[in-house]
XYZ file of C-alpha atoms in Angstrom:
458
model
C -23.127 17.092 27.291
C -24.360 13.516 27.103
C -26.107 12.558 30.340
C -25.921 8.908 31.219
C -29.229 9.180 33.041
C -31.035 10.914 30.192
C -34.250 9.369 28.869
C -34.119 11.053 25.483
C -31.882 9.962 22.617
C -28.949 12.205 21.726
C -29.210 14.259 18.558
C -25.958 15.006 16.707
C -25.739 18.310 14.901
C -23.539 17.633 11.905
C -24.173 14.160 10.652
C -22.976 11.829 13.413
C -19.353 12.929 13.199
C -16.642 11.517 15.419
C -16.089 14.991 16.821
C -19.666 15.341 18.055
C -19.920 11.789 19.292
C -16.931 12.444 21.492
C -18.070 15.903 22.550
C -19.096 14.818 26.025
C -17.187 14.909 29.248
C -18.403 11.424 30.085
C -16.991 9.819 26.911
C -14.176 12.206 26.014
C -11.426 9.621 26.478
C -12.597 7.574 23.509
C -10.085 8.041 20.726
C -8.715 11.218 22.307
C -6.886 10.533 25.546
C -7.785 6.937 26.313
C -4.925 4.501 26.529
C -4.841 1.294 24.530
C -7.072 -0.836 26.697
C -6.340 -4.520 26.341
C -6.969 -4.822 22.604
C -4.093 -7.285 22.476
C -4.079 -8.543 26.053
C -2.697 -11.873 24.973
C -0.840 -10.736 21.845
C 1.937 -13.113 20.913
C 1.159 -15.215 23.966
C 2.531 -12.616 26.362
C 0.319 -12.248 29.433
C 0.425 -9.701 32.202
C 2.048 -10.746 35.449
C 1.856 -8.934 38.741
C 5.633 -9.024 39.038
C 6.268 -7.533 35.572
C 8.685 -4.616 35.456
C 7.167 -1.145 35.119
C 8.727 2.103 33.941
C 8.517 5.812 34.723
C 10.039 8.087 32.093
C 10.765 11.618 33.307
C 11.166 13.624 30.126
C 13.233 16.750 30.793
C 11.858 18.802 27.923
C 14.316 21.383 26.633
C 17.556 19.414 26.768
C 19.578 19.708 30.023
C 23.191 20.818 29.800
C 25.455 17.848 30.479
C 28.135 20.157 31.892
C 25.824 21.817 34.410
C 24.084 18.629 35.526
C 25.416 15.066 35.422
C 28.797 15.397 33.675
C 30.612 18.364 35.223
C 34.071 19.296 33.968
C 35.755 21.027 36.931
C 39.131 21.170 35.152
C 37.840 22.669 31.906
C 38.268 26.373 31.032
C 35.812 28.695 32.805
C 33.803 29.386 29.658
C 33.206 25.626 29.347
C 32.782 24.414 32.916
C 30.296 27.198 33.649
C 29.510 28.819 36.997
C 29.105 25.662 39.079
C 31.574 23.345 40.736
C 31.371 19.573 41.024
C 30.216 17.777 44.164
C 30.788 14.261 45.446
C 27.972 11.711 45.581
C 27.355 8.663 47.737
C 29.118 6.609 45.061
C 32.893 6.854 45.217
C 34.345 8.468 42.096
C 31.022 9.822 40.783
C 30.468 13.569 40.736
C 27.490 15.729 39.827
C 27.074 19.470 39.553
C 26.878 21.102 42.985
C 23.330 22.304 42.271
C 21.989 18.731 42.734
C 22.599 18.137 46.448
C 19.709 15.713 46.956
C 20.360 13.715 43.799
C 23.986 13.330 44.870
C 22.814 11.423 47.958
C 21.033 8.822 45.811
C 23.632 8.073 43.147
C 23.613 4.434 44.200
C 20.023 4.142 42.925
C 20.752 5.175 39.337
C 23.481 4.981 36.729
C 24.592 7.816 34.467
C 24.931 7.329 30.727
C 27.369 10.124 29.814
C 27.904 9.316 26.154
C 24.457 9.808 24.607
C 24.490 11.232 21.091
C 22.537 11.429 17.853
C 23.329 12.753 14.381
C 19.889 14.057 13.358
C 18.963 17.729 13.073
C 19.531 19.617 16.312
C 15.883 20.477 16.956
C 13.831 19.435 19.945
C 11.278 17.385 18.044
C 13.748 14.933 16.519
C 15.218 14.229 19.932
C 11.745 13.742 21.406
C 10.965 11.196 18.707
C 14.150 9.204 19.101
C 14.264 9.160 22.890
C 10.652 7.981 23.213
C 10.457 5.561 20.292
C 14.056 4.646 19.451
C 13.679 5.936 15.903
C 13.545 9.093 13.819
C 10.254 9.416 11.966
C 10.640 9.228 8.187
C 8.668 8.305 5.103
C 5.394 9.218 6.753
C 5.817 6.507 9.417
C 5.350 7.431 13.057
C 6.772 4.805 15.408
C 5.174 3.911 18.758
C 6.313 5.215 22.109
C 7.910 2.483 24.207
C 4.988 2.644 26.647
C 2.459 2.275 23.832
C 4.271 -0.742 22.390
C 4.342 -2.252 25.877
C 0.594 -1.707 26.215
C -0.027 -3.252 22.801
C 1.946 -6.374 23.689
C 0.951 -6.862 27.320
C -2.289 -4.943 27.696
C -3.421 -3.182 30.822
C -3.835 -4.529 34.322
C -7.418 -4.571 35.484
C -9.198 -1.243 35.315
C -6.246 1.092 34.736
C -4.566 1.963 31.420
C -1.273 0.410 30.427
C 0.366 3.765 29.651
C -0.457 7.141 31.186
C 1.064 10.486 30.196
C 1.102 13.335 32.727
C 0.483 16.191 32.940
C 0.209 17.132 29.230
C 1.807 16.133 25.910
C 4.774 18.073 24.614
C 3.473 21.010 22.615
C 5.178 23.632 20.488
C 8.977 23.404 20.611
C 9.852 24.978 17.264
C 10.014 22.079 14.829
C 6.312 21.461 14.104
C 6.988 17.700 14.019
C 5.440 14.813 15.976
C 7.039 14.374 19.386
C 6.800 10.606 19.704
C 4.393 10.300 22.638
C 1.683 8.409 20.724
C 1.186 4.858 19.449
C 2.013 5.800 15.851
C 1.311 3.031 13.375
C -0.202 0.819 16.095
C -3.304 3.028 16.022
C -5.017 5.466 18.346
C -6.540 2.758 20.504
C -3.031 2.211 21.866
C -2.278 5.877 22.583
C -1.530 6.746 26.206
C -4.217 8.012 28.523
C -3.370 11.711 28.788
C -4.107 13.537 32.033
C -4.448 16.998 30.421
C -4.524 18.755 33.781
C -2.123 20.275 36.300
C -2.033 18.026 39.385
C -0.678 20.959 41.412
C -3.670 23.154 40.616
C -6.216 23.917 43.363
C -9.234 21.641 43.074
C -7.406 19.333 40.682
C -9.426 16.523 39.119
C -8.985 14.394 36.026
C -11.229 15.956 33.353
C -11.594 12.966 31.048
C -11.228 10.014 33.388
C -13.511 10.714 36.292
C -17.241 10.572 35.668
C -19.547 13.578 36.172
C -20.878 13.947 39.676
C -24.335 12.767 38.717
C -23.068 9.273 37.879
C -22.912 8.402 41.567
C -26.678 8.680 41.783
C -27.439 6.334 38.909
C -28.447 2.832 39.775
C -25.831 0.138 39.080
C -28.047 -1.675 36.613
C -28.463 1.452 34.498
C -24.708 2.021 34.437
C -24.260 -1.518 33.159
C -26.610 -0.713 30.293
C -24.652 2.349 29.185
C -24.276 1.072 25.650
C -28.032 0.635 25.311
C -28.562 4.271 26.320
C -26.601 5.587 23.360
C -26.928 2.846 20.735
C -29.988 4.324 19.077
C -28.491 7.789 18.767
C -25.200 6.547 17.358
C -26.312 3.831 14.942
C -25.360 5.831 11.869
C -22.070 6.898 13.404
C -21.069 3.328 14.190
C -21.179 2.398 10.522
C -17.938 4.237 9.807
C -14.365 3.063 10.302
C -13.529 5.374 13.191
C -16.388 3.985 15.231
C -15.436 0.389 14.494
C -11.938 1.160 15.752
C -13.380 2.476 19.003
C -16.136 -0.103 19.430
C -14.140 -2.873 21.039
C -12.894 -0.470 23.707
C -16.208 1.238 24.383
C -17.276 -0.862 27.358
C -13.765 -0.843 28.820
C -13.700 2.931 28.457
C -16.815 3.318 30.561
C -15.479 0.786 33.029
C -12.341 2.887 33.368
C -14.266 6.133 33.803
C -16.466 4.717 36.535
C -13.738 2.681 38.220
C -13.129 3.361 41.883
C -9.599 1.996 41.476
C -8.853 4.466 38.686
C -10.206 7.368 40.727
C -8.096 6.240 43.655
C -4.916 6.195 41.535
C -5.362 9.851 40.594
C -6.484 11.029 44.050
C -3.494 13.065 45.200
C -5.556 14.438 48.073
C -5.161 11.020 49.708
C -1.457 11.756 50.195
C -0.230 13.476 53.349
C 0.791 17.113 53.235
C 4.290 16.026 54.216
C 4.574 13.684 51.237
C 3.232 16.272 48.816
C 5.656 18.861 50.171
C 8.520 16.406 49.844
C 7.897 16.019 46.098
C 7.534 19.778 45.731
C 4.379 21.824 45.227
C 5.015 22.200 41.526
C 3.438 20.732 38.408
C 6.411 18.411 37.943
C 6.657 17.470 41.598
C 3.012 16.494 41.890
C 3.186 14.712 38.523
C 6.019 12.547 39.878
C 3.931 11.762 42.952
C 1.042 10.817 40.696
C 3.400 8.585 38.701
C 4.166 6.641 41.877
C 0.452 6.299 42.637
C -0.264 5.114 39.098
C 2.464 2.473 39.200
C 1.133 1.320 42.564
C -2.354 1.028 41.038
C -1.118 -1.205 38.201
C -0.206 1.159 35.369
C 2.735 -0.322 33.483
C 4.335 2.818 32.033
C 4.071 6.470 33.064
C 5.545 9.308 31.045
C 6.015 12.573 32.951
C 6.771 15.618 30.818
C 8.513 18.245 32.916
C 7.465 20.993 30.516
C 4.946 21.400 27.715
C 6.923 23.946 25.710
C 10.301 25.717 25.731
C 8.953 29.191 25.015
C 8.284 31.884 27.612
C 8.841 29.483 30.475
C 11.896 28.750 32.603
C 13.023 25.346 31.290
C 16.138 23.328 30.447
C 16.365 25.186 27.098
C 19.059 27.603 28.275
C 19.861 29.709 25.213
C 20.204 32.637 27.574
C 17.910 35.258 26.047
C 14.129 35.577 25.921
C 11.909 33.666 25.269
C 14.340 31.097 26.686
C 16.259 30.585 29.923
C 19.803 31.296 31.045
C 22.068 29.101 33.136
C 21.386 30.949 36.386
C 17.607 30.796 35.970
C 17.897 27.087 35.356
C 19.910 26.647 38.549
C 17.512 28.755 40.586
C 14.175 27.306 39.432
C 14.427 24.212 37.226
C 17.101 22.230 39.048
C 15.612 22.464 42.583
C 12.272 21.384 41.114
C 13.871 18.302 39.568
C 16.199 17.624 42.507
C 13.296 17.456 44.980
C 10.844 15.493 42.830
C 13.304 12.969 41.410
C 14.817 12.059 44.761
C 11.412 11.917 46.466
C 10.275 9.516 43.749
C 13.323 7.272 44.178
C 12.950 7.273 47.967
C 9.226 6.654 47.829
C 9.496 3.791 45.355
C 12.285 2.257 47.398
C 10.416 2.586 50.700
C 7.325 0.961 49.203
C 9.237 -1.916 47.631
C 8.465 -0.694 44.112
C 11.916 0.384 42.944
C 13.000 -3.222 42.487
C 10.462 -3.656 39.691
C 10.140 -0.082 38.390
C 12.692 1.463 36.069
C 13.058 5.242 36.395
C 14.594 7.074 33.456
C 15.321 10.817 33.482
C 16.288 12.060 30.050
C 16.252 15.024 27.709
C 16.354 15.196 23.936
C 19.958 16.435 23.567
C 22.718 18.273 25.412
C 24.086 21.805 25.234
C 27.126 23.379 23.623
C 30.218 23.278 25.851
C 30.997 26.960 25.526
C 28.697 29.417 27.298
C 27.351 31.840 24.698
C 27.372 35.669 24.987
C 23.784 35.648 26.276
C 24.809 33.548 29.264
C 23.391 30.284 27.975
C 24.218 27.195 25.969
C 22.732 26.149 22.643
C 21.462 22.843 21.193
C 24.073 20.089 21.061
C 23.051 16.512 20.108
C 26.688 15.360 19.885
C 26.815 14.315 23.548
C 24.658 14.460 26.656
C 23.819 12.537 29.843
C 20.770 10.662 31.118
C 19.913 8.818 34.345
C 18.696 5.201 34.361
C 17.958 2.982 37.340
C 15.395 0.861 39.129
C 14.031 -2.545 38.204
C 16.763 -4.707 36.669
C 18.940 -1.661 35.931
C 21.907 -1.406 38.285
C 22.705 1.804 40.118
C 26.002 3.494 40.879
C 27.541 2.979 37.441
C 28.906 5.305 34.779
C 28.293 4.215 31.195
C 30.567 5.893 28.656
C 32.355 9.194 28.994
C 32.551 12.442 27.113
C 35.754 14.174 26.106
C 37.524 16.785 28.229
C 35.257 19.595 27.038
C 31.994 17.649 27.060
C 31.718 18.003 23.302
C 31.560 14.401 22.028
C 31.675 10.832 23.348
C 35.148 9.662 24.287
C 34.154 6.058 24.970
C 31.121 3.799 24.621
C 28.875 6.080 22.532
C 25.174 5.358 23.147
C 22.270 6.121 20.815
C 18.596 6.737 21.653
C 17.793 3.425 19.950
C 20.021 1.625 22.462
C 18.136 3.305 25.295
C 14.851 2.058 23.819
C 16.309 -1.452 23.480
C 17.406 -1.280 27.116
C 13.911 -0.310 28.247
C 12.352 -3.118 26.231
C 14.773 -5.639 27.698
C 14.118 -4.321 31.194
C 10.370 -4.622 30.584
C 10.807 -8.270 29.676
C 10.375 -7.859 25.923
C 12.623 -8.994 23.104
C 13.887 -5.696 21.597
C 13.664 -7.275 18.157
C 10.130 -8.588 18.518
C 8.157 -7.654 15.424
C 5.020 -5.522 15.399
C 2.569 -5.210 12.489
C 3.569 -1.998 10.745
C 1.961 -0.150 7.834
C 0.555 -2.525 5.196
C 1.070 -5.202 7.857
C 4.817 -5.084 7.238
C 6.662 -6.487 10.285
C 8.743 -3.885 12.113
C 10.939 -4.824 15.100
C 10.674 -2.826 18.312
C 14.169 -1.526 17.526
C 16.306 -2.171 14.460
C 17.900 -5.618 14.363
C 21.438 -4.248 14.678
C 20.629 -2.316 17.877
C 21.537 -3.900 21.214
C 20.600 -2.921 24.799
C 23.079 -1.243 27.126
C 23.985 -4.541 28.731
C 26.401 -2.914 31.182
C 23.350 -1.717 33.104
C 22.054 -5.224 33.852
């Protein structure tokens, strides 16, 4: 552990490697979980404004069934419509599955895109890539998450990162491919700040953001000279490329770690018991509450992963047999968790005047097969699924596209993940075709030039 108040220089045990330099709780965010901190604050002349639109992406890892959630088919055969009936919402003509009673009362705050589809391989990882970046990774190129591109172009606000991911990145989902949560070709300095902790856990604290307890006892002038305290021990290390990449963010990293405003943003204990209960005392529920706090503190983009994996956990991945989930387990555990947290987030943002400039997107990576399988579940189905989009400039109470009578394929207005990305960029005030410096400095637009936003939402 590197002590900021230590008098002795730090000795590295294997030749000043990046691994050892970062092996300290006080500087762990550098290059590991630290967001891109203002490296391009004024890139392309775009400057941060207090009234800029923000975004919260709720990623429903596993792929929710369109038929059992937001696109019920009450007139379909029993083996297709499943065990649940449809229920009315507060928007005339819009129905949801009956297992979403709270969400049904807020249908005016979001629109449903019912004609999502993609034609890539039906594995989780490809959907994760496309829904978070707008593209499928190919040719060794990893594209940036929308939140990372936003941070690159607009930088962070004050002492908080531009993009925060909670509670943890998506892990093993069977494909062994990148999931699309990072900055890709933009470089690690623009990766999201990753919480890497369960905000619902007793004694929760942010392991990499908050400083060790002894920092509070160090005099302010010594904190300001943090770089001087480690310069001598890291001189050799700083001669390599990895260090040069981190150098420009070093001071900002320490500023973030010791920032009272950053600590305040993550301090869920400041919320009332009633508010915490309203979101749900679950990992996802408390992550959604933290997302609201982060947006309020100035974070531009928050990604909330509902699950880390699809194995040996009750998730949206309802194949029906172990190590997966069946339809009834989903309805009993997963849906109430989402129903409480999502509606609490919408209500809270609205009550605090934040919904008007904060987009909230709830999406999975694909849908499920229309016919219930013999194990009592549904399998992967990227041919059609539904997502929820609202807040900020996105209008609520609308239905975009429709699926066919069996919920198998789009019947009208098919929508691709790239169009969702273009919509987010437009909502965030960015030109979806703005070019970023790609590999070998080759210009790459945020989304392909032929891709347009879902303009019906504006």
